[in-house]
Amino acid sequence: MVGSVLPGRPGNLTADQEAKLQELWTATLTVFGVQGADTENRQSGPGTATSDSTPSKKKQSIFRKQKDEDDNKTLGDQNDKYGQSKAFQQVLATQNPESLRTAFWSMVKHDNPDGLLLRFLRARKWDVHNALVMMIATMNWRMHEVHVDDDVMKKGEAQAMQANSSGNATVKKEAQDFLAQMRLGKSFLHGTDKEGRPMCFVRVRLHKQGEQSETSLERYTVYTIETARLLLASHVDTAAIVFDMTGFSMANMDYAPVKFMIKCFEANYPESLGVVLVHKSPWIFHSIWNIIKGWLDPVVAKKVHFTRNIDELEQFIEKSHIIKELGGDDPWEYKYVEPSVDENQTMADEIRTNQLLEERAKIVKEYESTTQAWIADSGNRTTLQLKRTALAERLRAGYWQLDPYVRARSLYDRIGMIRASEGGVIQYYGKPETPNAPKPLIASPHNGPPLPAEHRADDVD
């Protein structure tokens, strides 16, 4: 049901699940070198982990006992197809605690910190050690392999426009390939399904193998997924993907980007997919699907549904939310709006950026200390959880103040879908308001202002 809190999310945890969450927080804060986090070691001696410039020996050894005991159940070669256990050990051996802590809170963005940890716990079937391995490996992927926050999202589309004039042939080609996909609308974000999940449409016919480099395809994929993350909220924390297979031919089939997308969702964006709809796939795709299905985790494979016509698509999406391109009633069409020269000028304001980062750092520190108290003080847990919830909301609101200073504006900011200046309101339907337009009577961080008259009142998700 739309609006209800799903199991295993903040606000709907069993006692056992809450205990697992507390265990993961203890392990996480210990890895980050937060003083007082290593409660087991504090009981046996006065030393605590600290944030310094070198990897902590305690950090490397704290999970050794559990790892020795769980050798057969911890991510092994056959279950760890993305090599996350090895990445985890390498990170612990080479990264200092404070850099990991910084990377984590950068990854949180507007998300509820509990919600983020719970994604990894659910993905690893509530095994705390495996969830920690997955989360740290994901942070490493974001920091060192893809550079999600300090490159892909920070530079965005405007930087690609500038690089389009670069004298470096490789840089210029990557920028041109990235922008070509944006202008084509190979994939785009728009609207919600019946469960209120934001939708990503992929027009498969627009992809031709070899037209763009593998690097630009991966950058475009990460950029789209990470932008879609901004559309998620605590009560709707998964997205829907609609693969439009209209006009598909073998010229559109390209296994490399498919494998990369699967890896992204299975290894680095856990529990982010709500449903995958493969719409109007021709018979030649059936043998291809049998290959792809073999690469998927069974949990992910169960989320894939094939729809052949508008009636079957309506089982998942209200017809008023299905774009006319697919036979629905929503008149919205994809049109790429080019970046403006000055749209990222706030990112040059280092004074304000640092001020907002310092304010966020203070809230983070208070959240961490309150979390430690929530774990340790069972008699006062309800009060402390209320405080943690309030702090999580301050982090969410504070992120949207910070957002224009650390993330380049996207198409979805320019068309008024993402509204950082309004606290992260998302408006999928209707035209963006002009500066002098009256404020909406109703707005929510997820669904935005009321739907226009051409949409039914009961379409609000």
Coordinates of N, CA and C in Angstrom, one line a residue, residues 25 29 32 34 98 101-102 104-106 108-109 113 356-372 391-392 394-395:
W25 N 25.6 -0.6 13.3 CA 26.0 0.7 13.6 C 27.3 0.7 14.5
L29 N 30.7 2.4 13.1 CA 31.3 3.5 13.8 C 32.7 3.1 14.3
F32 N 35.0 3.5 11.4 CA 35.2 4.9 11.2 C 36.0 5.6 12.3
V34 N 35.2 6.2 15.4 CA 34.5 7.1 16.3 C 34.7 6.7 17.7
E98 N 39.0 8.2 9.1 CA 38.3 9.4 8.9 C 37.9 9.5 7.4
R101 N 34.8 7.5 7.1 CA 33.7 8.2 7.7 C 33.1 9.3 6.8
T102 N 34.0 10.1 6.2 CA 33.7 11.1 5.3 C 32.9 10.6 4.1
F104 N 31.2 7.8 3.9 CA 29.9 7.3 4.3 C 28.9 8.5 4.3
W105 N 29.2 9.5 5.0 CA 28.3 10.6 5.2 C 28.0 11.4 3.9
S106 N 29.0 11.3 3.0 CA 28.8 11.8 1.6 C 27.8 11.0 0.9
V108 N 25.4 9.2 2.2 CA 24.0 9.3 2.8 C 23.2 10.3 2.1
K109 N 23.7 11.5 1.8 CA 23.0 12.6 1.1 C 21.7 12.9 1.9
P113 N 20.0 7.8 7.6 CA 21.1 7.0 7.8 C 20.8 5.5 8.2
L356 N 28.1 25.4 5.2 CA 27.1 24.4 5.2 C 27.7 23.0 5.5
L357 N 28.9 22.7 5.1 CA 29.6 21.5 5.4 C 29.9 21.4 6.9
E358 N 30.3 22.5 7.5 CA 30.5 22.5 8.9 C 29.2 22.3 9.7
E359 N 28.1 22.9 9.3 CA 26.9 22.7 10.0 C 26.4 21.3 9.9
R360 N 26.6 20.7 8.7 CA 26.3 19.3 8.6 C 27.2 18.4 9.4
A361 N 28.4 18.7 9.5 CA 29.4 17.9 10.3 C 29.0 17.9 11.8
K362 N 28.4 19.0 12.3 CA 28.0 19.1 13.7 C 26.8 18.2 13.9
I363 N 25.9 18.2 13.0 CA 24.7 17.3 13.1 C 25.1 15.8 13.0
V364 N 26.0 15.6 12.1 CA 26.6 14.2 12.0 C 27.2 13.7 13.3
K365 N 28.0 14.6 13.9 CA 28.6 14.2 15.2 C 27.6 13.9 16.3
E366 N 26.5 14.8 16.3 CA 25.5 14.6 17.3 C 24.7 13.3 17.0
Y367 N 24.5 13.0 15.7 CA 23.8 11.8 15.3 C 24.6 10.6 15.8
E368 N 25.9 10.6 15.6 CA 26.7 9.5 15.9 C 26.7 9.3 17.4
S369 N 26.8 10.3 18.2 CA 26.9 10.2 19.7 C 25.5 9.8 20.2
T370 N 24.4 10.2 19.6 CA 23.1 9.8 20.0 C 22.8 8.4 19.6
T371 N 23.4 7.9 18.5 CA 23.3 6.5 18.1 C 24.0 5.6 19.1
Q372 N 25.2 6.1 19.5 CA 25.9 5.3 20.6 C 25.1 5.2 21.8
L391 N 17.1 14.2 14.3 CA 18.4 14.5 13.7 C 18.5 14.1 12.2
A392 N 17.9 12.9 11.9 CA 17.9 12.4 10.6 C 17.2 13.4 9.7
R394 N 16.9 16.6 10.2 CA 17.8 17.8 10.1 C 18.9 17.5 9.0
L395 N 19.4 16.3 9.0 CA 20.4 15.9 7.9 C 19.7 16.0 6.6

